[in-house]
CSV table of C-alpha atoms and ligand atoms in Angstrom, one decimal:
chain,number,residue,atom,x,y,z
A,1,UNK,CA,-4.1,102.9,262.6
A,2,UNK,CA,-7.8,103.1,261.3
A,3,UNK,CA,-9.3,99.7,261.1
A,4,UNK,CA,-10.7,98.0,257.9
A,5,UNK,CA,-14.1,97.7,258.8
A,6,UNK,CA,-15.9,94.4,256.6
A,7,UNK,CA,-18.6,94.4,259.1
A,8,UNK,CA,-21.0,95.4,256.8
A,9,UNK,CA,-21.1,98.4,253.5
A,10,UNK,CA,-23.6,100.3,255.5
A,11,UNK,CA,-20.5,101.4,257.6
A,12,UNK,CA,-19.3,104.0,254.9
A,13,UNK,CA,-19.3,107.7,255.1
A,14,UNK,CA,-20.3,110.0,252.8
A,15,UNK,CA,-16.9,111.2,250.8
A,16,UNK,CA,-16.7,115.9,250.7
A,17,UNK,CA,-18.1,115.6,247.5
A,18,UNK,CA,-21.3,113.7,248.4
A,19,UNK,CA,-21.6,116.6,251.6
A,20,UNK,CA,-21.1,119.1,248.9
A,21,UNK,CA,-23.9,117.9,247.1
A,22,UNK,CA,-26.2,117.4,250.6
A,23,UNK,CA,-25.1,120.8,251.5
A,24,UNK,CA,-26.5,122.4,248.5
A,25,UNK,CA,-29.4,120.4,247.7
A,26,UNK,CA,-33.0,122.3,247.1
A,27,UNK,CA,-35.5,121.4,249.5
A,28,UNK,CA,-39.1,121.9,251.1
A,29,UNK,CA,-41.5,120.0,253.2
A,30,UNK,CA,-41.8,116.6,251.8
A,31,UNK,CA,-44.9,116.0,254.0
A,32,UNK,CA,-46.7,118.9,251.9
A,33,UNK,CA,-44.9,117.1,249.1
A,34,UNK,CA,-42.6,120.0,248.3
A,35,UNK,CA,-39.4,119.1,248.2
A,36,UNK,CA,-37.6,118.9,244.6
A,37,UNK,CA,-35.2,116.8,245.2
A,38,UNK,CA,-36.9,113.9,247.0
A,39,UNK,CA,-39.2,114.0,244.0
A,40,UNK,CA,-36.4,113.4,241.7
A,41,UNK,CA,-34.9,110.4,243.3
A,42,UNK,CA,-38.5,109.0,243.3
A,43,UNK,CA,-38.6,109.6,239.4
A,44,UNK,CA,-35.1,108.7,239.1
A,45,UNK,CA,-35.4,105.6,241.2
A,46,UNK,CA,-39.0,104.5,239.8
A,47,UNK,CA,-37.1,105.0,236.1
A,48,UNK,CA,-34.2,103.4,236.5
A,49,UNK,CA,-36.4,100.3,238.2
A,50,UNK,CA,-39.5,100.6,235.4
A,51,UNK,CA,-41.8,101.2,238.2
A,52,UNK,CA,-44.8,103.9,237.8
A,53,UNK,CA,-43.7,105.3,241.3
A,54,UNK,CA,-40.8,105.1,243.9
A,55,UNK,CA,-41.2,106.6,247.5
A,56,UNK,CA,-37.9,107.6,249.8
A,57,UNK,CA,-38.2,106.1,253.0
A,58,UNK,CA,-35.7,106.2,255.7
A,59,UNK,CA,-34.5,102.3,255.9
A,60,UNK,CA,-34.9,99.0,254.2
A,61,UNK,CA,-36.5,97.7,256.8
A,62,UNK,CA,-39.6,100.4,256.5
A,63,UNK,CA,-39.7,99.7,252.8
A,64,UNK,CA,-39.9,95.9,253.2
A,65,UNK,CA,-42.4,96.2,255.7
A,66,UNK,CA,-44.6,98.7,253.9
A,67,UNK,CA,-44.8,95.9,251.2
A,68,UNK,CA,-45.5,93.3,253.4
A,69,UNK,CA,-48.2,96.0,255.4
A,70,UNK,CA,-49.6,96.5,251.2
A,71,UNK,CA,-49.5,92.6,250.0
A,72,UNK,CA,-51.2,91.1,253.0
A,73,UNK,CA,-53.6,90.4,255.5
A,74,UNK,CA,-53.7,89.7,259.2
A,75,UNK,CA,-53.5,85.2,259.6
A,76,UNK,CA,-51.3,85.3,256.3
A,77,UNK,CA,-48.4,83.6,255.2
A,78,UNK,CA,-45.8,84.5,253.4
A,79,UNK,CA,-43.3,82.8,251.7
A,80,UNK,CA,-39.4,83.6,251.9
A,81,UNK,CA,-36.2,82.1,251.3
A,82,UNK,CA,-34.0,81.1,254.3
A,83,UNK,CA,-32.3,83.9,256.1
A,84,UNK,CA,-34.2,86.6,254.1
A,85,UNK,CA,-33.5,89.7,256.1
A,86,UNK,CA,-37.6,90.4,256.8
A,87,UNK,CA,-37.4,87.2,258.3
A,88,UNK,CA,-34.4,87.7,260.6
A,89,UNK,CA,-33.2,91.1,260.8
A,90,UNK,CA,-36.4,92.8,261.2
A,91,UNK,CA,-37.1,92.9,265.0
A,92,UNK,CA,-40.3,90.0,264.3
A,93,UNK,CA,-42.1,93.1,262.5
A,94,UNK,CA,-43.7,91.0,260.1
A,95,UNK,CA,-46.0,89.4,263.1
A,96,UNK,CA,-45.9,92.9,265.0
A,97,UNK,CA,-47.5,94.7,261.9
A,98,UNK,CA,-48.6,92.8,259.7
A,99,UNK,CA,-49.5,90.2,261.6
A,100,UNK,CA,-48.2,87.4,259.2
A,101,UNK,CA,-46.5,84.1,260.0
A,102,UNK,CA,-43.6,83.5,257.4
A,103,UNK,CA,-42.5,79.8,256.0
A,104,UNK,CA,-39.4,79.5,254.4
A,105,UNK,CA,-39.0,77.3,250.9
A,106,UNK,CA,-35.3,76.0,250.3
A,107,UNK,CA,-32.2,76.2,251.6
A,108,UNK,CA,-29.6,79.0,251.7
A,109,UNK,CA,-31.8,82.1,250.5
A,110,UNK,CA,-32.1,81.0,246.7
A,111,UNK,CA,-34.8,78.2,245.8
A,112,UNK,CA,-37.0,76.8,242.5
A,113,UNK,CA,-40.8,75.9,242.0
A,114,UNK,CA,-40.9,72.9,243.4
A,115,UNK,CA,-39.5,74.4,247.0
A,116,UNK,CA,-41.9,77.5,246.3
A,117,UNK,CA,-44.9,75.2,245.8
A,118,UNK,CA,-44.1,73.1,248.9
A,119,UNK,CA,-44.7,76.1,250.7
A,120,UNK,CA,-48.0,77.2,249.0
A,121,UNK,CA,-51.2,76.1,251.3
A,122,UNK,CA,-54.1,75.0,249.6
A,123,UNK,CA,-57.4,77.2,249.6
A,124,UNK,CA,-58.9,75.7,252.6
A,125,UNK,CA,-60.2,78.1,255.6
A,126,UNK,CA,-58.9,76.5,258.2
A,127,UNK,CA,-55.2,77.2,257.0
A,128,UNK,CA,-53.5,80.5,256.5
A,129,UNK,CA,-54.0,82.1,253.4
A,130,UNK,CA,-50.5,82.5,251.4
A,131,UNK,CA,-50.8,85.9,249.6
A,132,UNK,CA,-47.3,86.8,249.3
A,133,UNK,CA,-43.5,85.8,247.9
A,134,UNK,CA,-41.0,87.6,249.3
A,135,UNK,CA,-37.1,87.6,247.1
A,136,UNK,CA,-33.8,88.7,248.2
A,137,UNK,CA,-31.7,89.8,245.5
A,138,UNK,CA,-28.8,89.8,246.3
A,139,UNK,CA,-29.2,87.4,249.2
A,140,UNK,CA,-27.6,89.0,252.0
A,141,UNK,CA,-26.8,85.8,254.9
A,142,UNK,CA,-26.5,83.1,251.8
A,143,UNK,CA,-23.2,85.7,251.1
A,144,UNK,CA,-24.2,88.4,248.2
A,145,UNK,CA,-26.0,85.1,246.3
A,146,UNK,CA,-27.3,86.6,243.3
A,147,UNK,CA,-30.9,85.3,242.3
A,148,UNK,CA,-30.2,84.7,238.8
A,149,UNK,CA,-32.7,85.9,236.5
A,150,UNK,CA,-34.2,83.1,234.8
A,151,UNK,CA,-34.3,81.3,238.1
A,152,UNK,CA,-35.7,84.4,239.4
A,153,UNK,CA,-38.7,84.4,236.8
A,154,UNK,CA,-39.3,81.0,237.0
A,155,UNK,CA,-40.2,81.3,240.8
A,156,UNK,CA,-42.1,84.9,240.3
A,157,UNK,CA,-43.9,83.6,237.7
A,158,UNK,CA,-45.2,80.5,239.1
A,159,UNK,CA,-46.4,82.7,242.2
A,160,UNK,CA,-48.0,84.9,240.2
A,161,UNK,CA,-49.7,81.9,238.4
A,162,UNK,CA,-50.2,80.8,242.0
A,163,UNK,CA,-51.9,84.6,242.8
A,164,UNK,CA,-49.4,85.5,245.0
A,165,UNK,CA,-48.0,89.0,245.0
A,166,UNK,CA,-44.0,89.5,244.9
A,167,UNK,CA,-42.2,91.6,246.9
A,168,UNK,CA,-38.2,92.0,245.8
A,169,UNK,CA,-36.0,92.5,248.6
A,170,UNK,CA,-33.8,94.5,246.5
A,171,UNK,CA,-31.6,96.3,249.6
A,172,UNK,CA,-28.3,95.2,246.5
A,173,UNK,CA,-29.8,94.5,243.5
A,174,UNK,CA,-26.9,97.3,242.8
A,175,UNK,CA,-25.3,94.6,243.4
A,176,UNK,CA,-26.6,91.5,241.8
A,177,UNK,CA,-27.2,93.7,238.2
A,178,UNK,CA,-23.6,95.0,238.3
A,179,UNK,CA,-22.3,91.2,238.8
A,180,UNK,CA,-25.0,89.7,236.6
A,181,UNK,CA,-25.0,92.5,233.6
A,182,UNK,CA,-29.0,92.1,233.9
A,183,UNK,CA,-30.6,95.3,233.9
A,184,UNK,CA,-32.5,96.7,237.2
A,185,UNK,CA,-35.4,96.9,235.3
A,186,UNK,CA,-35.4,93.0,234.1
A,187,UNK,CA,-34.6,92.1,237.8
A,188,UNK,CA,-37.8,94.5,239.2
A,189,UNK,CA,-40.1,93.3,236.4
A,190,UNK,CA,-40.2,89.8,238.4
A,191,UNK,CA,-41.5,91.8,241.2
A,192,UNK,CA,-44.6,93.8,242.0
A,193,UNK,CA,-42.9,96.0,244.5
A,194,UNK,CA,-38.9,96.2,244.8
A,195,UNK,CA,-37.2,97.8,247.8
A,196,UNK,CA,-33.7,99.4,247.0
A,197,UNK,CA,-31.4,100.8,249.4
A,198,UNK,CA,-28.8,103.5,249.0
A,199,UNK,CA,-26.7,103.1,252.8
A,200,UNK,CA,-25.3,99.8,251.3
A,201,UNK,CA,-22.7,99.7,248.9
A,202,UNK,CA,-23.7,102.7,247.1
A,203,UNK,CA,-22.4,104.6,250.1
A,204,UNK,CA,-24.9,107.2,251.1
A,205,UNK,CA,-25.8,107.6,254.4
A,206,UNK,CA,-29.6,107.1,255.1
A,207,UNK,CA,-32.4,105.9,252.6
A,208,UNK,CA,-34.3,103.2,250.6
A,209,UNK,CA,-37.1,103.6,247.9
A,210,UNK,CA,-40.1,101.3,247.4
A,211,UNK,CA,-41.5,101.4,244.5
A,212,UNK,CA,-44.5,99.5,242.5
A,213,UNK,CA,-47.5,100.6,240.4
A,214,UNK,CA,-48.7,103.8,241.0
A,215,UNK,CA,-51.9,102.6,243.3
A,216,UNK,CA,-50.0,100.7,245.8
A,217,UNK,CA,-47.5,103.9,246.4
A,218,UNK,CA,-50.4,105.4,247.0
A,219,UNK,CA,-51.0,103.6,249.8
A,220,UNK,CA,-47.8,103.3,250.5
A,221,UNK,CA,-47.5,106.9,251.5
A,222,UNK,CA,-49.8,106.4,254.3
A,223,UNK,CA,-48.5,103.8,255.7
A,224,UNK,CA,-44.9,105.6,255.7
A,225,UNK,CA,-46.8,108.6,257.7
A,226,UNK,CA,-48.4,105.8,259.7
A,227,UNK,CA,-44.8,104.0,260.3
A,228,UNK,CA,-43.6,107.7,261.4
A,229,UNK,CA,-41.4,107.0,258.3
A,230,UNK,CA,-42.6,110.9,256.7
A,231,UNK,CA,-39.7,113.5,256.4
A,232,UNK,CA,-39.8,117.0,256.5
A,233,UNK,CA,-35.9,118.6,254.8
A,234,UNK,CA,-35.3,115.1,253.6
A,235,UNK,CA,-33.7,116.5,250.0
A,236,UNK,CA,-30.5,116.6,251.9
A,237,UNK,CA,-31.0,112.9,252.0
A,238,UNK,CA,-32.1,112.5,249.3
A,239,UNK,CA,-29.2,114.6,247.4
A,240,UNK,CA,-26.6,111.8,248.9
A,241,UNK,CA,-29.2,109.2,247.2
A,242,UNK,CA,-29.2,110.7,244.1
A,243,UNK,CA,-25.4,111.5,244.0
A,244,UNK,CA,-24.3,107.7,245.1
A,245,UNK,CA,-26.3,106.7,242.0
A,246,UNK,CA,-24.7,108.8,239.5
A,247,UNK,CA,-21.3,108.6,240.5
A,248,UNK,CA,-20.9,105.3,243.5
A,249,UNK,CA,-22.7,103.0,241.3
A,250,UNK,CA,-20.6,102.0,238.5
A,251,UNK,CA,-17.5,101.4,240.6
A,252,UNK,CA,-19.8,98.0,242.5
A,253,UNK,CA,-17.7,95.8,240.2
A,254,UNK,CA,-14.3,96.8,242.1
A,255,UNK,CA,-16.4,95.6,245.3
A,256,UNK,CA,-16.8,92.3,243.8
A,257,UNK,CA,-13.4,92.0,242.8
A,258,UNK,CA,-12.2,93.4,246.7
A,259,UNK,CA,-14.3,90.5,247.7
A,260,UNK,CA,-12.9,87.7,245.5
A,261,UNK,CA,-9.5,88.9,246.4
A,262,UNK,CA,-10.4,88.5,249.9
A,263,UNK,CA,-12.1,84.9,249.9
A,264,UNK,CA,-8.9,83.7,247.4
A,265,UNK,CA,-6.7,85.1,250.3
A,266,UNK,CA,-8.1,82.9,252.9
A,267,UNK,CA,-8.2,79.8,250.3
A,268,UNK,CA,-6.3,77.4,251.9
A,269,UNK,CA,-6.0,79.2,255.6
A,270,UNK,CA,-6.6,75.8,258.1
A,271,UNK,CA,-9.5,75.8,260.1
A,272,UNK,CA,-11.4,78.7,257.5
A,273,UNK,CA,-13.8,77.1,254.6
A,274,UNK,CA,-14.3,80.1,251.7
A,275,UNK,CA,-15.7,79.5,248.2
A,276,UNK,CA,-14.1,81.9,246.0
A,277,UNK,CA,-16.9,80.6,243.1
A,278,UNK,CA,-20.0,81.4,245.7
A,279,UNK,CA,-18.9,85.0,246.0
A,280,UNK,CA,-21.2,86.6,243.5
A,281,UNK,CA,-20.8,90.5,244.8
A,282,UNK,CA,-19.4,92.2,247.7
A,283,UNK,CA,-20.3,89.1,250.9
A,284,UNK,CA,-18.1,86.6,251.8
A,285,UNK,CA,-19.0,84.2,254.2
A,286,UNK,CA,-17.0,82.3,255.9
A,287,UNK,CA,-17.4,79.1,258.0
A,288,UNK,CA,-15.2,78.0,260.5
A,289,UNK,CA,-14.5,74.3,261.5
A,290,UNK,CA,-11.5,75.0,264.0
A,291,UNK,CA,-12.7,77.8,266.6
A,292,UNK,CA,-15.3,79.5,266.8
A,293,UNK,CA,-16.5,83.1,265.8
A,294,UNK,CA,-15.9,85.1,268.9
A,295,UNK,CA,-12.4,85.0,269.6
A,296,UNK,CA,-11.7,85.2,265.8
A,297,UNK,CA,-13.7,88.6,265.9
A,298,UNK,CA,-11.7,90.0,269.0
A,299,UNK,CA,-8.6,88.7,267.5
A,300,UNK,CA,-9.4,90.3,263.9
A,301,UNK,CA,-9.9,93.7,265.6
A,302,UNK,CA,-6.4,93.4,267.5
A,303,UNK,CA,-5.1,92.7,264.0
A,304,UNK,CA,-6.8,95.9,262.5
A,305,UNK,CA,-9.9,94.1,260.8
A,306,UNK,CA,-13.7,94.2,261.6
A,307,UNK,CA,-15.4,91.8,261.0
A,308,UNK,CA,-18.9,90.1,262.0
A,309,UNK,CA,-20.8,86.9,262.6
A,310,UNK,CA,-24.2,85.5,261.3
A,311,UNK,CA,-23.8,82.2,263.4
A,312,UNK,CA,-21.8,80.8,265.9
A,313,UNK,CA,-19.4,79.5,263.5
A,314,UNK,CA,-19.5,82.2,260.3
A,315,UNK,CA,-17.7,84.9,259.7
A,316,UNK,CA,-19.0,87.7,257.3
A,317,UNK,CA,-16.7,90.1,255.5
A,318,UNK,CA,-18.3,92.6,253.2
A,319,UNK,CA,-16.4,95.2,251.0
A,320,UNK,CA,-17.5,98.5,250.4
A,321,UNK,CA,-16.5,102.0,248.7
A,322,UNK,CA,-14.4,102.4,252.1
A,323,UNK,CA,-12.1,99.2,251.6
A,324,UNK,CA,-9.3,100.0,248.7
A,325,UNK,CA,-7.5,96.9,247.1
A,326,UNK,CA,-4.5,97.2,249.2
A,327,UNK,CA,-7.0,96.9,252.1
A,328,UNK,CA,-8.3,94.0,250.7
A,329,UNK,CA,-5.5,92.1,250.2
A,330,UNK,CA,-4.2,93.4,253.9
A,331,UNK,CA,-7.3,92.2,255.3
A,332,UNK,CA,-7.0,88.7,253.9
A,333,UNK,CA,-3.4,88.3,256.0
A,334,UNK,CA,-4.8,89.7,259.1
A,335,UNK,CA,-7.7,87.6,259.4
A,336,UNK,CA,-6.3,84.7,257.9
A,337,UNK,CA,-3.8,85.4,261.0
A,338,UNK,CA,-6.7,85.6,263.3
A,339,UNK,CA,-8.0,82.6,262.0
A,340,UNK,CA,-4.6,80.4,262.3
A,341,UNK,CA,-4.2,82.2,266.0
A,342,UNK,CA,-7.3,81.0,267.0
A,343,UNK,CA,-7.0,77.5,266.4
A,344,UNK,CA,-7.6,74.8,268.8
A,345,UNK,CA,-4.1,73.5,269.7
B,1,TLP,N1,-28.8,94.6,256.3
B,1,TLP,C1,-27.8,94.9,257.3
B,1,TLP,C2,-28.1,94.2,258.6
B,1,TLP,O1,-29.4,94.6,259.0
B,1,TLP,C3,-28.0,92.7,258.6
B,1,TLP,C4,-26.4,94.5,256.8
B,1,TLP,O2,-25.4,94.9,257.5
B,1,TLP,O3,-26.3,93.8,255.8
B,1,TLP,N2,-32.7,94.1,253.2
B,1,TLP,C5,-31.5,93.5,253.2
B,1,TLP,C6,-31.2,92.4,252.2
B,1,TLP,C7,-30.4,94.0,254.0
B,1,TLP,O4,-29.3,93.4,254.0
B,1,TLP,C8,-30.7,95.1,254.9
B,1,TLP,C9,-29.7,95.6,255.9
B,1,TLP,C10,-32.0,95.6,254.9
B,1,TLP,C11,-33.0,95.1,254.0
B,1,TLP,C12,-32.5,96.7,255.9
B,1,TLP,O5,-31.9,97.9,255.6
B,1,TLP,P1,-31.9,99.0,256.8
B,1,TLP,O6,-30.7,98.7,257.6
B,1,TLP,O7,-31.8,100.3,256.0
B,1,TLP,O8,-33.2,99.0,257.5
């Protein structure tokens, strides 16, 4: 039997018609700038996101740290929330290429001015110089939080008043517009640069966009070249981009629901602690008081789930394009089951 796999939604695979599409996209050297169809997702993207410019990178991670590479110096700080994925999922590239030491404001990935302030230093020499705000939205390890948008503009605007920059971390703000009903463009207008991804829950296989005002992605394309981040053929990519977005985007909402049907499933299930009202999207986290992760992973997969861990005792369970309702549902039982087997007699 094929597993459900909730270990993350980048684990999807592009459906025949999203191959058709790759198969037949038009393309040319995108190093000489001459292929069509990267240039229309970077329209399409910087359009749907009210952005001058977009550029197609090859991950997330490139297009976060092309913004961090753009909105800083070397000695910097930046501020972030807790758990933001440049902070922790990044391989330390922040300090490896940007050379910028990170302080976090808040707890659990979404925070307010007063936490933002805290972590602004004061114009003094002798301390690093905080140039940048970094936002994750949604917030991946605080479980799909979305960063709701007057929050959201409170914060940006107070670093702005503050003259930081803002950089949205926007690998599902898919995500956090199709649960919030606020438009991209009102979620990117916090932000000077936004990154999007399109291997998450929009199910293509490869590629992000960063996009900002029209100088910046200027320099932005150097620093892709320099990151060994420029593609040659990459409208093939690109084509999988461009079809997720017209035709894998507006199903996100059944996501949402997969998830809330999953953490109502495991309501109740001794020894597992889910908040069906904290799943905003397509992440539920899960924290265990009985056992611990591990075994409840191993036990999971004899049960014919997948399933990861972001600490010793969380479970994380994301839905994607790949997991139907009926999956849903049968994933609740099995790891509920893993759960309950797992228990500390
Ligand atoms: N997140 C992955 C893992 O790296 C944790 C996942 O399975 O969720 N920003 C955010 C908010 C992300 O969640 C991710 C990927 C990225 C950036 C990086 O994207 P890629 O993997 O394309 O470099």
């Amino acid at each position: 039997m094929v597993p459900i796999d909730l270990r993350s939604d980048t684990v999807t695979r592009p459906t025949p018609a999203m191959r058709q599409a790759m198969a037949s996209a038009e393309v040319g050297d995108d190093v000489y700038g001459e292929d069509p169809t990267v240039q229309e997702l970077e329209r399409r993207v910087a359009e749907l996101l009210g952005k001058e410019r977009a550029l197609f990178v090859p991950s997330g991670t490139m297009a976060n740290q092309i913004a961090l590479l753009l909105h800083t110096r070397r000695g910097d700080e930046v501020v972030i929330g807790e758990g933001t994925h440049c902070a922790e999922y990044e391989s330390g590239a922040a300090a490896a290429l940007s050379g910028v030491q990170l302080a976090v404001a808040g707890t659990g990935g979404l925070f307010d001015v007063a936490e933002l302030e805290a972590k602004i230093r004061p114009g003094a020499y002798w301390l690093p110089r905080t140039s940048l705000l970094v936002v994750e939205n949604t917030h991946n390890r605080g479980g799909g939080r979305v960063f709701p948008l007057a929050r959201l503009r409170a914060v940006t605007d107070h670093a702005r008043a503050r003259g930081l920059a803002v950089h949205l971390d926007g690998a599902r703000l898919w995500n956090a517009a199709a649960a919030s009903g606020v438009s991209l463009e009102d979620f990117a207008r916090t932000a000077d640069t936004v990154s999007v991804c399109f291997s998450k829950g929009l199910g293509a296989p490869v590629g992000s966009a960063l996009a900002g005002p029209r100088d910046l992605l200027e320099r932005a394309v150097r620093l892709r070249r320099m990151l060994g981040g420029a593609m040659r053929q990459s409208g093939v990519l690109a084509a999988a981009a461009l079809f997720a977005l017209e035709h894998q985007r507006a199903r996100l909402a059944e996501d949402h629901d997969h998830a809330q049907l999953l953490a109502r499933g495991l309501q109740g299930v001794p020894g597992a602690r889910v908040d069906p009202a904290r799943v905003d999207t397509n992440i539920v986290n899960i924290e265990l008081d009985g056992p611990s992760a591990e075994p409840v992973i191993a036990r999971a997969r004899e049960l014919g789930v997948l399933i990861s861990s972001i600490a010793p005792r969380f479970l994380r369970a994301v839905t994607h394009l790949d997991v139907s309702r009926e999956a849903a549902t049968r994933a609740a039982a099995a790891l509920g089951a893993a759960i309950t087997d797992c228990q500390p007699r």
